Amino acid sequence: MGSLHTRCVLLSCTTCVSGTSAQLQTSLVCEGKTLTIECPSGTTIDVEDALYGRDRGPSVNKSFMHPNRNGILNRPVGSIGKLVWVEVSMVTSGCKASTSLSRVRDACQGETSCQISASNRVFGDPCVGTYKFLRVEYKCRSVRRARVCESGNLSLHCPYGQVLNIVGASYGRNAGSEVCPSPSIRQISNCRAASSSHVVSSACNGKNACHVSANNGVFGDPCVGTYKYLEVEYSCN
């Protein structure tokens, strides 16, 4: 499990976010807290790495106090004002839940914002008796849009080394003749195939490139007699 260290420290853990869109960013919260990730409008979350556990000793925050907790904080050994020094035994290496990356990706990948609890209930307990944290490294990827009119074929592709992540898709119509003009436009509301996102995601997610046909045979006909189109929002991760 790794080496065990016992020493006097001031326990601290803060939420920190650094960087801007398209740069690698990091968010971190202590065990028992909820981690929130938000990307700017027009971008989605691409989770690069995640760790629930501990791979470093505690840091210092003068405004932080932590109570004795399940025997993890053994005894206070001194205090100055709000600073409470405690004797701590904890694992600081080899403590990472095997579910870390998969659970965070399930909650956050491709979303504009997400929340996930830093808890043993979500991730399991990789090192019993050690106070843990959840750290997530991610990027905010720009959302791209593509459209093709009914009976056409939509082709999506990403640069070499990146794969498609479908954010959303709609086969139907929610605009007038300014989009895919036709004399057969009878309905521009409540016209979206329920299968839209599932069909496109199944065909494209995780691939460098894909092709989807925009027709009723693939998606079903959400508004009979209306000329439709396929719109897709995606990112390259």
Short mmCIF file of C-alpha atoms in Angstrom, two decimals:
data_model
loop_
_atom_site.label_atom_id
_atom_site.label_comp_id
_atom_site.label_asym_id
_atom_site.label_seq_id
_atom_site.Cartn_x
_atom_site.Cartn_y
_atom_site.Cartn_z
CA MET A 1 0.00 0.00 0.00
CA GLY A 2 2.97 2.32 0.40
CA SER A 3 4.92 3.85 3.21
CA LEU A 4 3.28 5.11 6.41
CA HIS A 5 4.29 8.51 7.73
CA THR A 6 3.58 9.92 11.19
CA ARG A 7 4.29 13.58 11.79
CA CYS A 8 2.86 16.83 13.14
CA VAL A 9 1.20 18.86 10.41
CA LEU A 10 -1.55 21.37 9.88
CA LEU A 11 -4.14 19.59 7.76
CA SER A 12 -5.49 21.57 4.85
CA CYS A 13 -7.24 21.03 1.58
CA THR A 14 -8.66 23.68 -0.72
CA THR A 15 -10.50 23.81 -4.02
CA CYS A 16 -8.24 25.18 -6.72
CA VAL A 17 -8.77 25.83 -10.40
CA SER A 18 -6.06 27.10 -12.70
CA GLY A 19 -5.65 27.82 -16.35
CA THR A 20 -8.05 28.85 -19.09
CA SER A 21 -9.95 27.23 -21.91
CA ALA A 22 -7.88 24.65 -23.88
CA GLN A 23 -5.24 24.57 -21.14
CA LEU A 24 -4.86 21.78 -18.61
CA GLN A 25 -6.77 22.70 -15.46
CA THR A 26 -6.85 21.12 -12.02
CA SER A 27 -9.59 20.97 -9.38
CA LEU A 28 -9.10 19.42 -5.95
CA VAL A 29 -11.39 18.88 -2.96
CA CYS A 30 -11.00 17.01 0.32
CA GLU A 31 -12.79 13.80 1.23
CA GLY A 32 -16.40 14.48 2.17
CA LYS A 33 -16.68 17.52 -0.12
CA THR A 34 -18.25 17.89 -3.56
CA LEU A 35 -16.06 18.77 -6.52
CA THR A 36 -17.59 21.11 -9.10
CA ILE A 37 -16.17 21.64 -12.58
CA GLU A 38 -17.48 24.33 -14.91
CA CYS A 39 -16.34 25.20 -18.41
CA PRO A 40 -17.17 28.41 -20.29
CA SER A 41 -20.14 28.52 -22.62
CA GLY A 42 -19.35 26.84 -25.92
CA THR A 43 -16.89 24.38 -24.39
CA THR A 44 -17.17 20.96 -22.76
CA ILE A 45 -15.19 19.04 -20.15
CA ASP A 46 -12.51 16.60 -21.29
CA VAL A 47 -11.22 14.65 -18.27
CA GLU A 48 -7.50 13.91 -18.63
CA ASP A 49 -6.79 12.25 -15.28
CA ALA A 50 -8.31 11.77 -11.84
CA LEU A 51 -7.15 10.57 -8.44
CA TYR A 52 -9.24 9.72 -5.40
CA GLY A 53 -6.83 8.86 -2.61
CA ARG A 54 -3.60 10.56 -1.60
CA ASP A 55 -0.21 10.92 -3.24
CA ARG A 56 1.21 13.74 -1.14
CA GLY A 57 1.35 14.98 2.43
CA PRO A 58 -0.98 17.70 3.74
CA SER A 59 -0.53 21.33 2.78
CA VAL A 60 -0.94 24.34 5.06
CA ASN A 61 -3.88 26.70 5.31
CA LYS A 62 -3.95 28.96 8.37
CA SER A 63 -7.73 29.25 8.40
CA PHE A 64 -8.30 25.48 8.44
CA MET A 65 -9.21 23.33 11.43
CA HIS A 66 -10.17 19.68 11.21
CA PRO A 67 -11.76 17.70 14.07
CA ASN A 68 -10.64 14.28 15.22
CA ARG A 69 -12.10 11.89 12.69
CA ASN A 70 -12.29 8.10 12.90
CA GLY A 71 -8.91 7.92 14.60
CA ILE A 72 -7.17 9.54 11.63
CA LEU A 73 -6.25 12.63 13.61
CA ASN A 74 -4.89 11.06 16.75
CA ARG A 75 -4.43 13.96 19.15
CA PRO A 76 -3.95 17.73 19.15
CA VAL A 77 -0.41 18.66 20.09
CA GLY A 78 -0.63 22.44 20.04
CA SER A 79 -2.56 25.45 18.83
CA ILE A 80 -2.01 29.12 18.08
CA GLY A 81 -5.25 31.04 17.63
CA LYS A 82 -7.20 29.19 14.96
CA LEU A 83 -4.26 26.98 14.01
CA VAL A 84 -4.69 23.47 15.35
CA TRP A 85 -1.67 21.21 15.04
CA VAL A 86 -2.33 17.49 15.11
CA GLU A 87 -0.38 14.28 14.93
CA VAL A 88 -1.36 12.44 11.77
CA SER A 89 -0.74 8.95 10.45
CA MET A 90 -1.43 8.56 6.75
CA VAL A 91 -0.41 6.75 3.61
CA THR A 92 1.12 9.16 1.08
CA SER A 93 1.96 6.76 -1.74
CA GLY A 94 0.16 3.96 -3.54
CA CYS A 95 -3.22 5.30 -2.43
CA LYS A 96 -5.43 5.66 -5.51
CA ALA A 97 -8.89 4.21 -6.13
CA SER A 98 -8.91 2.15 -9.33
CA THR A 99 -12.30 3.70 -10.14
CA SER A 100 -10.98 7.29 -10.03
CA LEU A 101 -10.86 8.06 -13.74
CA SER A 102 -13.90 6.04 -14.85
CA ARG A 103 -16.24 7.52 -12.21
CA VAL A 104 -15.21 11.09 -12.97
CA ARG A 105 -15.54 10.56 -16.71
CA ASP A 106 -18.99 9.05 -16.25
CA ALA A 107 -20.08 12.17 -14.39
CA CYS A 108 -18.25 14.87 -16.34
CA GLN A 109 -16.98 13.88 -19.78
CA GLY A 110 -18.58 16.00 -22.51
CA GLU A 111 -20.60 18.10 -20.05
CA THR A 112 -20.43 21.87 -19.64
CA SER A 113 -20.49 21.47 -15.86
CA CYS A 114 -20.63 18.59 -13.39
CA GLN A 115 -20.44 17.68 -9.71
CA ILE A 116 -19.06 14.58 -8.03
CA SER A 117 -18.68 13.66 -4.37
CA ALA A 118 -15.21 12.90 -3.03
CA SER A 119 -16.23 9.91 -0.93
CA ASN A 120 -15.58 6.22 -0.36
CA ARG A 121 -19.20 5.59 -1.31
CA VAL A 122 -18.50 6.78 -4.86
CA PHE A 123 -14.96 5.50 -5.39
CA GLY A 124 -14.35 2.82 -2.76
CA ASP A 125 -11.66 3.16 -0.09
CA PRO A 126 -8.13 2.69 -1.49
CA CYS A 127 -6.36 3.22 1.86
CA VAL A 128 -8.45 2.67 4.98
CA GLY A 129 -7.77 5.15 7.77
CA THR A 130 -6.17 7.81 5.56
CA TYR A 131 -7.84 11.15 4.90
CA LYS A 132 -8.11 11.42 1.12
CA PHE A 133 -8.85 13.95 -1.60
CA LEU A 134 -10.19 13.99 -5.16
CA ARG A 135 -8.05 15.66 -7.80
CA VAL A 136 -9.19 16.02 -11.41
CA GLU A 137 -7.16 17.26 -14.37
CA TYR A 138 -9.22 18.37 -17.35
CA LYS A 139 -9.46 20.67 -20.35
CA CYS A 140 -12.33 22.79 -21.63
CA ARG A 141 -12.66 21.83 -25.29
CA SER A 142 -14.37 24.03 -27.86
CA VAL A 143 -17.69 22.70 -29.15
CA ARG A 144 -17.86 22.30 -32.91
CA ARG A 145 -21.04 22.19 -34.99
CA ALA A 146 -21.88 20.45 -38.24
CA ARG A 147 -25.06 20.18 -40.30
CA VAL A 148 -26.27 18.26 -43.34
CA CYS A 149 -29.67 18.35 -45.06
CA GLU A 150 -31.95 15.32 -45.28
CA SER A 151 -30.66 12.54 -47.58
CA GLY A 152 -27.09 13.81 -47.20
CA ASN A 153 -24.16 12.21 -45.38
CA LEU A 154 -22.54 13.98 -42.44
CA SER A 155 -18.79 13.47 -42.03
CA LEU A 156 -17.02 14.36 -38.79
CA HIS A 157 -13.30 14.15 -38.12
CA CYS A 158 -10.74 15.30 -35.57
CA PRO A 159 -7.04 16.08 -35.89
CA TYR A 160 -4.63 13.17 -35.66
CA GLY A 161 -4.38 11.81 -32.12
CA GLN A 162 -7.80 13.11 -31.02
CA VAL A 163 -11.19 11.41 -30.92
CA LEU A 164 -14.78 12.55 -31.28
CA ASN A 165 -17.02 13.26 -28.31
CA ILE A 166 -20.65 13.88 -29.28
CA VAL A 167 -22.20 16.63 -27.16
CA GLY A 168 -25.62 16.60 -28.80
CA ALA A 169 -27.46 15.79 -32.02
CA SER A 170 -30.81 16.55 -33.60
CA TYR A 171 -32.43 15.04 -36.68
CA GLY A 172 -35.54 17.03 -37.53
CA ARG A 173 -36.18 20.75 -37.89
CA ASN A 174 -36.38 23.72 -35.54
CA ALA A 175 -35.78 26.52 -38.07
CA GLY A 176 -37.52 27.93 -41.11
CA SER A 177 -36.43 28.01 -44.75
CA GLU A 178 -33.17 29.79 -43.90
CA VAL A 179 -31.78 26.34 -43.02
CA CYS A 180 -31.91 23.60 -45.68
CA PRO A 181 -34.57 25.45 -47.73
CA SER A 182 -37.41 23.44 -49.25
CA PRO A 183 -41.07 23.91 -50.23
CA SER A 184 -41.84 20.98 -47.90
CA ILE A 185 -41.55 22.70 -44.52
CA ARG A 186 -44.75 22.04 -42.61
CA GLN A 187 -43.46 21.86 -39.05
CA ILE A 188 -40.64 23.65 -37.23
CA SER A 189 -41.47 22.75 -33.63
CA ASN A 190 -41.62 19.41 -31.83
CA CYS A 191 -39.72 17.95 -34.75
CA ARG A 192 -36.73 16.02 -33.39
CA ALA A 193 -36.09 12.30 -33.62
CA ALA A 194 -35.76 10.83 -30.11
CA SER A 195 -32.97 8.58 -31.38
CA SER A 196 -30.81 11.50 -32.60
CA SER A 197 -28.10 11.60 -29.92
CA HIS A 198 -27.97 7.82 -29.45
CA VAL A 199 -27.52 7.11 -33.16
CA VAL A 200 -24.77 9.68 -33.67
CA SER A 201 -22.98 8.85 -30.40
CA SER A 202 -22.98 5.14 -31.23
CA ALA A 203 -21.53 5.83 -34.67
CA CYS A 204 -18.94 8.43 -33.68
CA ASN A 205 -17.90 8.54 -30.02
CA GLY A 206 -14.27 7.58 -29.47
CA LYS A 207 -13.41 7.52 -33.17
CA ASN A 208 -11.12 9.85 -35.08
CA ALA A 209 -13.68 10.14 -37.90
CA CYS A 210 -17.19 8.92 -38.70
CA HIS A 211 -20.03 9.19 -41.21
CA VAL A 212 -23.78 9.35 -40.52
CA SER A 213 -26.59 9.36 -43.07
CA ALA A 214 -29.33 11.92 -42.45
CA ASN A 215 -32.49 10.06 -43.39
CA ASN A 216 -35.68 8.62 -41.93
CA GLY A 217 -34.38 5.09 -42.31
CA VAL A 218 -31.63 5.81 -39.78
CA PHE A 219 -33.46 8.06 -37.31
CA GLY A 220 -37.17 7.51 -37.93
CA ASP A 221 -39.47 10.31 -39.12
CA PRO A 222 -40.26 12.84 -36.35
CA CYS A 223 -42.44 15.07 -38.58
CA VAL A 224 -43.90 13.46 -41.70
CA GLY A 225 -43.91 15.64 -44.80
CA THR A 226 -41.31 18.13 -43.52
CA TYR A 227 -37.86 18.39 -45.06
CA LYS A 228 -35.39 17.80 -42.25
CA TYR A 229 -31.69 18.09 -41.44
CA LEU A 230 -29.15 16.63 -39.04
CA GLU A 231 -27.25 18.93 -36.68
CA VAL A 232 -24.44 17.70 -34.43
CA GLU A 233 -22.42 19.36 -31.68
CA TYR A 234 -19.13 17.67 -30.85
CA SER A 235 -15.66 18.18 -29.47
CA CYS A 236 -12.30 16.65 -30.30
CA ASN A 237 -10.62 15.23 -27.22
#
